[in-house]
Each structure stands twice: as C-alpha cells, then as structure tokens.
Amino acid sequence: MAWLSGVVSTASVILPGIASAAQPMPWQVDLQPAGTGIMREIRWFEEYTLWFLIPIVLLVLGLLLYVIVRFNKRSNPTPSRVSHNTMIEIIWTIGPVLVLLMFAVPSFQLLTAQYTPPGEPGLTIKATGNQWYWGYEYQGDQAEDVSFDAYMLRDADRAEYGKEDKAVYPRLLAVDNEIVVPVDTTVRLLVTAGDVLHSWAMPAFGVKMDAVPGRLNETWFRVDKEGIYYGQCSELCGKDHAFMPIAVRAVSKEQYDKWHAAALEDVGVANKQLMAAIESQQKLASAE
C-alpha cells in the first residue's frame, strides 16, 4: 500500500492538472514525499534504522519462541541451575551499545542539520497560532509587510476562492489563504501562539515547531519543488484543534515577487492572480 501512496503522490506532481506536491493520501502508510533536503535526510534515517530494527525484532521473536519450545515444563522437566554466563552477558551488553552508537552518530548529524540553516534566510515569516486558525506576518524591508489569517476552507466557500478541485485542495486541509514562498530560498519561520499551545507541523518539510504563548520559537525550511504542501496543528489546543490546517504554496521566485507586490495591496487579489498564472502555465505545459 505504501508504493500506491507514493505513486499517487508522485502523479499529483507530474500531471499538469494537479498542483499538489505533498498531502496525506487515503490508506497511506509511508511518509509524505519530501519537499526539502531535511525531509530527505529524515526519510533516509528512517530507512536506515529499519535495517537494524527488523533483524532485532526477528532475533528477539526467535529467541522467545526457542525458549518457549525448548524450556517449557514438558520439554525440560528438570530446570537448569545455571545462574550466569559471562560470554552471553558481554554480548548482550556490547551488542546494544554498538547498535545505539550506529543510531546516535547519524541522528546527531541530522539534528545538527535541522538547526543549522544554510546561510542567511532570504525570507522571514512569523506564524501565530490562535483558536482555531493561523495568522502569518511576512517580515521584510517594508514598514508594513504582507500579513493575513488562514482559516480552513469550508465547502460552501470553494467557488468563491476558485478552489473546487478537491484533488488539489483537499477537504479539511485546504485554507483560504496559503503561505506563499519561493523555491530554493531559505525561509526562517518564527512560531508563537496568541492563546494556548499550538504546533506548526509540515510533514513534507520535516518541520514541527511548538507555538507557545509569550515565546518565539524559530525554525527554517527550504522548499525545492513547486506545489502546495499541507500540514496541521499538531498540539491539542481545544475543540476545533482538528480544523486548523496549514498550507504552503511554493512557487518560482518570479511568481513570488509578483504575488508579494500584489499582496502588499490586497492578499485575496494577489492569490487569485497567482492561481490564474499557475493554471495558465499548466495548460501551456499540457498543450506541449
């Protein structure tokens, strides 16, 4: 089933009529396709650990079955009086230590990479969690930069926002205003909350940062593939916790500059212009 999820997710990127880059799929058991270098490292580490975990599970299962069969009361009526075995104790002490070292080295490398952005950020966005929506502020050279709130898109409002295609704008995940970022640009994300604990989580980016009232947490991401990425609040924050999704639209730098210039005047108009430009580009690509 994992391969099927991967095929569907990949197709959503390749097919010109579908703009999504990563979103949850029905019956998905694998991680979402990586949209950043950090997420690719996380996927590699997950696959790497399985090469240790699967043999360990099978070994422990085999030992348990062997003990159950070999040393039950019927097969072994006279219990052994052996109290210890030096060699076995050395093996089960050194073995786990070596395995943990094999885990520790790459995990610390990954942790370091997650907290070490590649150079100065090209864009800074502040995300504020509220009950139950996200507020975003772009922080740039202008005294007043782009800012907006992102609410979950209701089915009744899909036509108004031009987001009727549920393959691209999934139910319970689509929002009225996506975060728009340029690809191949380091984005610094400042995360806080206005009321209770929230958590800004984007699986395809390998990012999950808690939003704490009165505290400013910092993380970063660098998207390398255009499309829409979906996440959700991942900290129980109240009755509508399940209804405050996160959507990031990654576009080319040229498209971002045009959107940003228009969004300084009107975010809604800028979003519609950007969507029209992307749809036009997809139609041209499909015609070719």
PDB file of C-alpha atoms in Angstrom:
ATOM      1  CA  MET A   1       0.000   0.000   0.000  1.00  0.00           C
ATOM      2  CA  ALA A   2       2.968   2.325   0.611  1.00  0.00           C
ATOM      3  CA  TRP A   3       4.031   2.078  -3.023  1.00  0.00           C
ATOM      4  CA  LEU A   4       0.496   3.021  -4.084  1.00  0.00           C
ATOM      5  CA  SER A   5       0.600   6.148  -1.930  1.00  0.00           C
ATOM      6  CA  GLY A   6       3.930   7.058  -3.464  1.00  0.00           C
ATOM      7  CA  VAL A   7       2.583   6.596  -6.992  1.00  0.00           C
ATOM      8  CA  VAL A   8      -0.470   8.744  -6.273  1.00  0.00           C
ATOM      9  CA  SER A   9       1.622  11.465  -4.645  1.00  0.00           C
ATOM     10  CA  THR A  10       4.113  11.465  -7.489  1.00  0.00           C
ATOM     11  CA  ALA A  11       1.353  11.620 -10.057  1.00  0.00           C
ATOM     12  CA  SER A  12      -0.110  14.655  -8.320  1.00  0.00           C
ATOM     13  CA  VAL A  13       3.143  16.459  -9.009  1.00  0.00           C
ATOM     14  CA  ILE A  14       3.658  15.328 -12.590  1.00  0.00           C
ATOM     15  CA  LEU A  15       0.157  15.644 -14.020  1.00  0.00           C
ATOM     16  CA  PRO A  16      -0.405  19.223 -15.209  1.00  0.00           C
ATOM     17  CA  GLY A  17      -3.962  19.348 -13.925  1.00  0.00           C
ATOM     18  CA  ILE A  18      -2.904  18.710 -10.352  1.00  0.00           C
ATOM     19  CA  ALA A  19      -0.755  21.197  -8.461  1.00  0.00           C
ATOM     20  CA  SER A  20      -0.279  19.441  -5.120  1.00  0.00           C
ATOM     21  CA  ALA A  21       3.231  18.498  -4.159  1.00  0.00           C
ATOM     22  CA  ALA A  22       2.560  16.620  -0.910  1.00  0.00           C
ATOM     23  CA  GLN A  23      -0.579  15.803   1.020  1.00  0.00           C
ATOM     24  CA  PRO A  24      -1.974  12.866   3.003  1.00  0.00           C
ATOM     25  CA  MET A  25      -3.403  10.114   0.826  1.00  0.00           C
ATOM     26  CA  PRO A  26      -6.109   7.514   1.629  1.00  0.00           C
ATOM     27  CA  TRP A  27      -4.641   4.438   3.329  1.00  0.00           C
ATOM     28  CA  GLN A  28      -1.167   5.956   3.305  1.00  0.00           C
ATOM     29  CA  VAL A  29       1.331   4.080   5.465  1.00  0.00           C
ATOM     30  CA  ASP A  30       4.534   5.729   4.277  1.00  0.00           C
ATOM     31  CA  LEU A  31       5.866   9.232   4.892  1.00  0.00           C
ATOM     32  CA  GLN A  32       4.836  12.018   2.553  1.00  0.00           C
ATOM     33  CA  PRO A  33       7.138  12.777  -0.397  1.00  0.00           C
ATOM     34  CA  ALA A  34      10.000  15.010   0.711  1.00  0.00           C
ATOM     35  CA  GLY A  35       9.789  18.666  -0.253  1.00  0.00           C
ATOM     36  CA  THR A  36      13.041  19.726   1.398  1.00  0.00           C
ATOM     37  CA  GLY A  37      16.555  18.386   1.834  1.00  0.00           C
ATOM     38  CA  ILE A  38      15.988  17.922   5.570  1.00  0.00           C
ATOM     39  CA  MET A  39      12.971  15.700   4.936  1.00  0.00           C
ATOM     40  CA  ARG A  40      15.015  13.563   2.546  1.00  0.00           C
ATOM     41  CA  GLU A  41      17.567  13.094   5.321  1.00  0.00           C
ATOM     42  CA  ILE A  42      14.766  12.135   7.728  1.00  0.00           C
ATOM     43  CA  ARG A  43      13.447   9.573   5.235  1.00  0.00           C
ATOM     44  CA  TRP A  44      16.960   8.162   4.806  1.00  0.00           C
ATOM     45  CA  PHE A  45      17.394   7.882   8.579  1.00  0.00           C
ATOM     46  CA  GLU A  46      14.032   6.130   8.918  1.00  0.00           C
ATOM     47  CA  GLU A  47      15.016   3.562   6.273  1.00  0.00           C
ATOM     48  CA  TYR A  48      18.485   3.221   7.815  1.00  0.00           C
ATOM     49  CA  THR A  49      17.096   2.375  11.260  1.00  0.00           C
ATOM     50  CA  LEU A  50      14.844  -0.310   9.771  1.00  0.00           C
ATOM     51  CA  TRP A  51      17.956  -2.270   8.733  1.00  0.00           C
ATOM     52  CA  PHE A  52      18.674  -2.624  12.466  1.00  0.00           C
ATOM     53  CA  LEU A  53      15.171  -2.764  13.924  1.00  0.00           C
ATOM     54  CA  ILE A  54      13.779  -5.540  11.712  1.00  0.00           C
ATOM     55  CA  PRO A  55      16.636  -8.017  12.422  1.00  0.00           C
ATOM     56  CA  ILE A  56      16.460  -7.164  16.135  1.00  0.00           C
ATOM     57  CA  VAL A  57      12.715  -7.795  16.265  1.00  0.00           C
ATOM     58  CA  LEU A  58      13.123 -11.076  14.388  1.00  0.00           C
ATOM     59  CA  LEU A  59      16.006 -12.134  16.653  1.00  0.00           C
ATOM     60  CA  VAL A  60      14.055 -11.404  19.844  1.00  0.00           C
ATOM     61  CA  LEU A  61      10.981 -13.177  18.424  1.00  0.00           C
ATOM     62  CA  GLY A  62      13.115 -16.194  17.502  1.00  0.00           C
ATOM     63  CA  LEU A  63      14.696 -16.330  20.971  1.00  0.00           C
ATOM     64  CA  LEU A  64      11.298 -16.115  22.638  1.00  0.00           C
ATOM     65  CA  LEU A  65       9.911 -18.935  20.513  1.00  0.00           C
ATOM     66  CA  TYR A  66      13.023 -21.019  21.169  1.00  0.00           C
ATOM     67  CA  VAL A  67      12.743 -20.521  24.934  1.00  0.00           C
ATOM     68  CA  ILE A  68       9.004 -21.289  24.887  1.00  0.00           C
ATOM     69  CA  VAL A  69       9.542 -24.546  22.978  1.00  0.00           C
ATOM     70  CA  ARG A  70      12.850 -25.670  24.448  1.00  0.00           C
ATOM     71  CA  PHE A  71      12.414 -24.757  28.102  1.00  0.00           C
ATOM     72  CA  ASN A  72       8.760 -25.311  28.865  1.00  0.00           C
ATOM     73  CA  LYS A  73       7.886 -27.660  31.713  1.00  0.00           C
ATOM     74  CA  ARG A  74       7.042 -30.607  29.455  1.00  0.00           C
ATOM     75  CA  SER A  75      10.229 -30.418  27.333  1.00  0.00           C
ATOM     76  CA  ASN A  76      12.512 -29.527  30.221  1.00  0.00           C
ATOM     77  CA  PRO A  77      11.126 -31.057  33.442  1.00  0.00           C
ATOM     78  CA  THR A  78      14.397 -30.500  35.304  1.00  0.00           C
ATOM     79  CA  PRO A  79      15.206 -26.751  35.306  1.00  0.00           C
ATOM     80  CA  SER A  80      18.791 -25.655  34.775  1.00  0.00           C
ATOM     81  CA  ARG A  81      20.586 -24.200  37.793  1.00  0.00           C
ATOM     82  CA  VAL A  82      22.919 -22.019  35.716  1.00  0.00           C
ATOM     83  CA  SER A  83      22.987 -18.555  37.343  1.00  0.00           C
ATOM     84  CA  HIS A  84      25.021 -16.633  34.777  1.00  0.00           C
ATOM     85  CA  ASN A  85      27.046 -16.862  31.577  1.00  0.00           C
ATOM     86  CA  THR A  86      29.876 -14.374  31.189  1.00  0.00           C
ATOM     87  CA  MET A  87      30.032 -14.544  27.393  1.00  0.00           C
ATOM     88  CA  ILE A  88      26.295 -14.019  26.955  1.00  0.00           C
ATOM     89  CA  GLU A  89      26.379 -11.047  29.346  1.00  0.00           C
ATOM     90  CA  ILE A  90      29.267  -9.493  27.400  1.00  0.00           C
ATOM     91  CA  ILE A  91      27.421  -9.975  24.103  1.00  0.00           C
ATOM     92  CA  TRP A  92      24.100  -8.509  25.275  1.00  0.00           C
ATOM     93  CA  THR A  93      25.935  -5.530  26.779  1.00  0.00           C
ATOM     94  CA  ILE A  94      28.321  -4.698  23.940  1.00  0.00           C
ATOM     95  CA  GLY A  95      25.806  -5.508  21.164  1.00  0.00           C
ATOM     96  CA  PRO A  96      23.172  -2.922  22.178  1.00  0.00           C
ATOM     97  CA  VAL A  97      25.878  -0.328  22.839  1.00  0.00           C
ATOM     98  CA  LEU A  98      27.189  -0.737  19.276  1.00  0.00           C
ATOM     99  CA  VAL A  99      23.679  -0.547  17.834  1.00  0.00           C
ATOM    100  CA  LEU A 100      22.940   2.620  19.833  1.00  0.00           C
ATOM    101  CA  LEU A 101      26.182   4.166  18.578  1.00  0.00           C
ATOM    102  CA  MET A 102      25.117   3.370  14.994  1.00  0.00           C
ATOM    103  CA  PHE A 103      21.884   5.246  15.743  1.00  0.00           C
ATOM    104  CA  ALA A 104      23.465   8.122  17.665  1.00  0.00           C
ATOM    105  CA  VAL A 105      26.008   9.321  15.102  1.00  0.00           C
ATOM    106  CA  PRO A 106      23.616   9.885  12.149  1.00  0.00           C
ATOM    107  CA  SER A 107      20.817  11.121  14.436  1.00  0.00           C
ATOM    108  CA  PHE A 108      23.064  13.830  15.918  1.00  0.00           C
ATOM    109  CA  GLN A 109      24.166  14.785  12.413  1.00  0.00           C
ATOM    110  CA  LEU A 110      20.527  15.084  11.359  1.00  0.00           C
ATOM    111  CA  LEU A 111      19.655  17.087  14.468  1.00  0.00           C
ATOM    112  CA  THR A 112      22.526  19.473  13.771  1.00  0.00           C
ATOM    113  CA  ALA A 113      21.361  19.938  10.161  1.00  0.00           C
ATOM    114  CA  GLN A 114      17.798  20.684  11.332  1.00  0.00           C
ATOM    115  CA  TYR A 115      19.049  23.560  13.485  1.00  0.00           C
ATOM    116  CA  THR A 116      21.654  24.869  11.045  1.00  0.00           C
ATOM    117  CA  PRO A 117      20.156  26.748   8.094  1.00  0.00           C
ATOM    118  CA  PRO A 118      22.391  27.084   5.016  1.00  0.00           C
ATOM    119  CA  GLY A 119      23.319  30.748   5.253  1.00  0.00           C
ATOM    120  CA  GLU A 120      21.198  33.802   5.930  1.00  0.00           C
ATOM    121  CA  PRO A 121      17.444  33.420   5.326  1.00  0.00           C
ATOM    122  CA  GLY A 122      16.010  35.030   2.225  1.00  0.00           C
ATOM    123  CA  LEU A 123      12.580  35.381   3.825  1.00  0.00           C
ATOM    124  CA  THR A 124      11.198  35.575   7.357  1.00  0.00           C
ATOM    125  CA  ILE A 125       7.616  34.677   8.247  1.00  0.00           C
ATOM    126  CA  LYS A 126       6.002  34.805  11.676  1.00  0.00           C
ATOM    127  CA  ALA A 127       3.290  32.218  12.325  1.00  0.00           C
ATOM    128  CA  THR A 128       0.901  32.778  15.229  1.00  0.00           C
ATOM    129  CA  GLY A 129      -1.422  30.019  16.346  1.00  0.00           C
ATOM    130  CA  ASN A 130      -4.879  31.032  17.532  1.00  0.00           C
ATOM    131  CA  GLN A 131      -8.041  29.161  18.456  1.00  0.00           C
ATOM    132  CA  TRP A 132      -8.524  27.956  15.748  1.00  0.00           C
ATOM    133  CA  TYR A 133      -6.597  29.423  12.833  1.00  0.00           C
ATOM    134  CA  TRP A 134      -3.118  30.605  11.895  1.00  0.00           C
ATOM    135  CA  GLY A 135      -2.002  34.206  11.419  1.00  0.00           C
ATOM    136  CA  TYR A 136       1.016  34.998   9.232  1.00  0.00           C
ATOM    137  CA  GLU A 137       3.225  38.068   9.020  1.00  0.00           C
ATOM    138  CA  TYR A 138       5.914  38.489   6.389  1.00  0.00           C
ATOM    139  CA  GLN A 139       8.827  40.451   7.781  1.00  0.00           C
ATOM    140  CA  GLY A 140      10.803  42.354   5.166  1.00  0.00           C
ATOM    141  CA  ASP A 141      12.217  45.758   4.387  1.00  0.00           C
ATOM    142  CA  GLN A 142       8.821  47.435   4.302  1.00  0.00           C
ATOM    143  CA  ALA A 143       7.482  49.022   7.468  1.00  0.00           C
ATOM    144  CA  GLU A 144       4.211  47.123   6.880  1.00  0.00           C
ATOM    145  CA  ASP A 145       4.660  43.878   5.002  1.00  0.00           C
ATOM    146  CA  VAL A 146       2.151  41.220   3.959  1.00  0.00           C
ATOM    147  CA  SER A 147       0.003  39.765   6.743  1.00  0.00           C
ATOM    148  CA  PHE A 148      -3.127  37.616   6.720  1.00  0.00           C
ATOM    149  CA  ASP A 149      -5.036  34.923   8.569  1.00  0.00           C
ATOM    150  CA  ALA A 150      -5.508  31.407   7.215  1.00  0.00           C
ATOM    151  CA  TYR A 151      -8.759  29.604   8.011  1.00  0.00           C
ATOM    152  CA  MET A 152      -9.786  26.137   6.941  1.00  0.00           C
ATOM    153  CA  LEU A 153     -11.686  26.357   3.656  1.00  0.00           C
ATOM    154  CA  ARG A 154     -15.358  25.490   4.028  1.00  0.00           C
ATOM    155  CA  ASP A 155     -17.100  23.618   1.227  1.00  0.00           C
ATOM    156  CA  ALA A 156     -19.551  26.483   0.803  1.00  0.00           C
ATOM    157  CA  ASP A 157     -16.677  28.897   0.082  1.00  0.00           C
ATOM    158  CA  ARG A 158     -14.815  26.826  -2.506  1.00  0.00           C
ATOM    159  CA  ALA A 159     -16.390  28.541  -5.508  1.00  0.00           C
ATOM    160  CA  GLU A 160     -15.619  31.990  -4.104  1.00  0.00           C
ATOM    161  CA  TYR A 161     -11.924  31.160  -3.770  1.00  0.00           C
ATOM    162  CA  GLY A 162     -11.724  29.149  -7.009  1.00  0.00           C
ATOM    163  CA  LYS A 163     -10.706  26.022  -5.100  1.00  0.00           C
ATOM    164  CA  GLU A 164     -13.344  23.496  -6.125  1.00  0.00           C
ATOM    165  CA  ASP A 165     -10.872  20.781  -7.163  1.00  0.00           C
ATOM    166  CA  LYS A 166     -10.605  18.592  -4.046  1.00  0.00           C
ATOM    167  CA  ALA A 167      -7.642  16.721  -5.509  1.00  0.00           C
ATOM    168  CA  VAL A 168      -5.622  19.928  -5.246  1.00  0.00           C
ATOM    169  CA  TYR A 169      -7.469  21.497  -2.310  1.00  0.00           C
ATOM    170  CA  PRO A 170      -8.430  18.573  -0.045  1.00  0.00           C
ATOM    171  CA  ARG A 171     -11.330  18.738   2.337  1.00  0.00           C
ATOM    172  CA  LEU A 172     -10.280  19.683   5.887  1.00  0.00           C
ATOM    173  CA  LEU A 173      -6.765  20.595   4.683  1.00  0.00           C
ATOM    174  CA  ALA A 174      -7.281  23.436   2.201  1.00  0.00           C
ATOM    175  CA  VAL A 175      -7.258  27.012   3.517  1.00  0.00           C
ATOM    176  CA  ASP A 176      -8.492  30.323   2.186  1.00  0.00           C
ATOM    177  CA  ASN A 177      -5.007  31.899   2.156  1.00  0.00           C
ATOM    178  CA  GLU A 178      -1.897  29.749   1.717  1.00  0.00           C
ATOM    179  CA  ILE A 179       1.559  30.817   2.761  1.00  0.00           C
ATOM    180  CA  VAL A 180       3.391  31.647  -0.463  1.00  0.00           C
ATOM    181  CA  VAL A 181       7.148  31.093  -0.586  1.00  0.00           C
ATOM    182  CA  PRO A 182       9.721  30.948  -3.386  1.00  0.00           C
ATOM    183  CA  VAL A 183      11.512  27.671  -4.103  1.00  0.00           C
ATOM    184  CA  ASP A 184      15.241  27.317  -3.431  1.00  0.00           C
ATOM    185  CA  THR A 185      15.044  30.014  -0.762  1.00  0.00           C
ATOM    186  CA  THR A 186      15.796  29.581   2.931  1.00  0.00           C
ATOM    187  CA  VAL A 187      12.689  30.631   4.867  1.00  0.00           C
ATOM    188  CA  ARG A 188      13.041  31.472   8.545  1.00  0.00           C
ATOM    189  CA  LEU A 189       9.843  30.688  10.429  1.00  0.00           C
ATOM    190  CA  LEU A 190       9.112  32.332  13.772  1.00  0.00           C
ATOM    191  CA  VAL A 191       6.401  30.447  15.655  1.00  0.00           C
ATOM    192  CA  THR A 192       4.331  31.658  18.594  1.00  0.00           C
ATOM    193  CA  ALA A 193       0.762  31.477  19.918  1.00  0.00           C
ATOM    194  CA  GLY A 194      -1.807  34.027  20.959  1.00  0.00           C
ATOM    195  CA  ASP A 195      -3.755  31.936  23.461  1.00  0.00           C
ATOM    196  CA  VAL A 196      -2.872  28.285  24.164  1.00  0.00           C
ATOM    197  CA  LEU A 197      -0.279  25.789  22.945  1.00  0.00           C
ATOM    198  CA  HIS A 198      -0.317  25.014  19.223  1.00  0.00           C
ATOM    199  CA  SER A 199       2.226  23.354  16.930  1.00  0.00           C
ATOM    200  CA  TRP A 200       3.152  24.261  13.346  1.00  0.00           C
ATOM    201  CA  ALA A 201       3.792  20.965  11.561  1.00  0.00           C
ATOM    202  CA  MET A 202       4.569  20.350   7.892  1.00  0.00           C
ATOM    203  CA  PRO A 203       5.412  16.651   7.299  1.00  0.00           C
ATOM    204  CA  ALA A 204       6.851  17.124   3.798  1.00  0.00           C
ATOM    205  CA  PHE A 205       9.337  19.689   5.159  1.00  0.00           C
ATOM    206  CA  GLY A 206      10.396  17.667   8.192  1.00  0.00           C
ATOM    207  CA  VAL A 207       9.298  20.609  10.370  1.00  0.00           C
ATOM    208  CA  LYS A 208       7.323  20.556  13.610  1.00  0.00           C
ATOM    209  CA  MET A 209       7.671  23.532  15.928  1.00  0.00           C
ATOM    210  CA  ASP A 210       5.609  24.210  19.044  1.00  0.00           C
ATOM    211  CA  ALA A 211       3.777  27.528  19.289  1.00  0.00           C
ATOM    212  CA  VAL A 212       3.959  28.729  22.894  1.00  0.00           C
ATOM    213  CA  PRO A 213       2.196  31.875  24.180  1.00  0.00           C
ATOM    214  CA  GLY A 214       4.723  34.548  25.121  1.00  0.00           C
ATOM    215  CA  ARG A 215       7.606  32.704  23.478  1.00  0.00           C
ATOM    216  CA  LEU A 216       9.087  32.950  19.986  1.00  0.00           C
ATOM    217  CA  ASN A 217      10.450  29.668  18.604  1.00  0.00           C
ATOM    218  CA  GLU A 218      12.458  29.582  15.395  1.00  0.00           C
ATOM    219  CA  THR A 219      12.851  27.002  12.650  1.00  0.00           C
ATOM    220  CA  TRP A 220      13.519  27.053   8.919  1.00  0.00           C
ATOM    221  CA  PHE A 221      12.818  25.239   5.669  1.00  0.00           C
ATOM    222  CA  ARG A 222      13.956  25.403   2.053  1.00  0.00           C
ATOM    223  CA  VAL A 223      11.470  24.028  -0.481  1.00  0.00           C
ATOM    224  CA  ASP A 224      12.955  22.663  -3.692  1.00  0.00           C
ATOM    225  CA  LYS A 225       9.779  21.685  -5.558  1.00  0.00           C
ATOM    226  CA  GLU A 226       6.863  23.858  -6.623  1.00  0.00           C
ATOM    227  CA  GLY A 227       3.373  22.943  -5.471  1.00  0.00           C
ATOM    228  CA  ILE A 228       1.108  23.000  -2.419  1.00  0.00           C
ATOM    229  CA  TYR A 229       2.132  21.282   0.799  1.00  0.00           C
ATOM    230  CA  TYR A 230      -0.284  20.502   3.618  1.00  0.00           C
ATOM    231  CA  GLY A 231       0.172  20.159   7.350  1.00  0.00           C
ATOM    232  CA  GLN A 232      -1.865  20.618  10.526  1.00  0.00           C
ATOM    233  CA  CYS A 233      -1.683  21.923  14.039  1.00  0.00           C
ATOM    234  CA  SER A 234      -0.097  19.083  15.998  1.00  0.00           C
ATOM    235  CA  GLU A 235      -0.741  20.135  19.587  1.00  0.00           C
ATOM    236  CA  LEU A 236      -4.152  19.562  21.174  1.00  0.00           C
ATOM    237  CA  CYS A 237      -5.460  23.114  21.517  1.00  0.00           C
ATOM    238  CA  GLY A 238      -9.206  22.856  22.020  1.00  0.00           C
ATOM    239  CA  LYS A 239     -12.426  21.656  20.453  1.00  0.00           C
ATOM    240  CA  ASP A 240     -11.506  22.753  16.896  1.00  0.00           C
ATOM    241  CA  HIS A 241      -7.908  21.556  17.042  1.00  0.00           C
ATOM    242  CA  ALA A 242      -8.574  19.244  14.080  1.00  0.00           C
ATOM    243  CA  PHE A 243      -9.782  22.157  11.948  1.00  0.00           C
ATOM    244  CA  MET A 244      -6.760  24.467  11.715  1.00  0.00           C
ATOM    245  CA  PRO A 245      -4.743  23.115   8.769  1.00  0.00           C
ATOM    246  CA  ILE A 246      -1.570  24.591   7.307  1.00  0.00           C
ATOM    247  CA  ALA A 247      -0.962  25.093   3.586  1.00  0.00           C
ATOM    248  CA  VAL A 248       2.229  26.303   1.913  1.00  0.00           C
ATOM    249  CA  ARG A 249       2.311  27.134  -1.781  1.00  0.00           C
ATOM    250  CA  ALA A 250       5.826  27.032  -3.224  1.00  0.00           C
ATOM    251  CA  VAL A 251       6.290  28.935  -6.482  1.00  0.00           C
ATOM    252  CA  SER A 252       9.095  30.221  -8.652  1.00  0.00           C
ATOM    253  CA  LYS A 253      10.944  33.316  -7.474  1.00  0.00           C
ATOM    254  CA  GLU A 254       9.458  35.354 -10.315  1.00  0.00           C
ATOM    255  CA  GLN A 255       5.916  34.309  -9.372  1.00  0.00           C
ATOM    256  CA  TYR A 256       6.634  35.030  -5.725  1.00  0.00           C
ATOM    257  CA  ASP A 257       7.878  38.545  -6.451  1.00  0.00           C
ATOM    258  CA  LYS A 258       4.702  39.295  -8.439  1.00  0.00           C
ATOM    259  CA  TRP A 259       2.497  37.826  -5.700  1.00  0.00           C
ATOM    260  CA  HIS A 260       4.297  39.737  -2.963  1.00  0.00           C
ATOM    261  CA  ALA A 261       3.985  43.047  -4.796  1.00  0.00           C
ATOM    262  CA  ALA A 262       0.247  42.494  -5.302  1.00  0.00           C
ATOM    263  CA  ALA A 263      -0.276  41.141  -1.762  1.00  0.00           C
ATOM    264  CA  LEU A 264       1.023  44.380  -0.275  1.00  0.00           C
ATOM    265  CA  GLU A 265      -2.194  45.922  -1.594  1.00  0.00           C
ATOM    266  CA  ASP A 266      -4.666  43.011  -1.382  1.00  0.00           C
ATOM    267  CA  VAL A 267      -3.845  39.429  -0.416  1.00  0.00           C
ATOM    268  CA  GLY A 268      -7.052  37.993  -1.871  1.00  0.00           C
ATOM    269  CA  VAL A 269      -6.476  39.566  -5.273  1.00  0.00           C
ATOM    270  CA  ALA A 270      -2.828  38.503  -5.222  1.00  0.00           C
ATOM    271  CA  ASN A 271      -3.814  34.897  -4.507  1.00  0.00           C
ATOM    272  CA  LYS A 272      -6.296  34.819  -7.393  1.00  0.00           C
ATOM    273  CA  GLN A 273      -3.742  36.302  -9.776  1.00  0.00           C
ATOM    274  CA  LEU A 274      -1.177  33.731  -8.694  1.00  0.00           C
ATOM    275  CA  MET A 275      -3.625  30.844  -9.121  1.00  0.00           C
ATOM    276  CA  ALA A 276      -4.565  32.118 -12.596  1.00  0.00           C
ATOM    277  CA  ALA A 277      -0.900  32.348 -13.579  1.00  0.00           C
ATOM    278  CA  ILE A 278      -0.205  28.797 -12.356  1.00  0.00           C
ATOM    279  CA  GLU A 279      -3.246  27.372 -14.155  1.00  0.00           C
ATOM    280  CA  SER A 280      -2.206  29.138 -17.363  1.00  0.00           C
ATOM    281  CA  GLN A 281       1.291  27.731 -17.026  1.00  0.00           C
ATOM    282  CA  GLN A 282      -0.090  24.225 -16.502  1.00  0.00           C
ATOM    283  CA  LYS A 283      -2.326  24.500 -19.576  1.00  0.00           C
ATOM    284  CA  LEU A 284       0.634  25.568 -21.703  1.00  0.00           C
ATOM    285  CA  ALA A 285       2.684  22.659 -20.348  1.00  0.00           C
ATOM    286  CA  SER A 286      -0.103  20.159 -21.098  1.00  0.00           C
ATOM    287  CA  ALA A 287      -0.530  21.545 -24.633  1.00  0.00           C
ATOM    288  CA  GLU A 288       3.147  20.998 -25.341  1.00  0.00           C
TER     289      GLU A 288
END
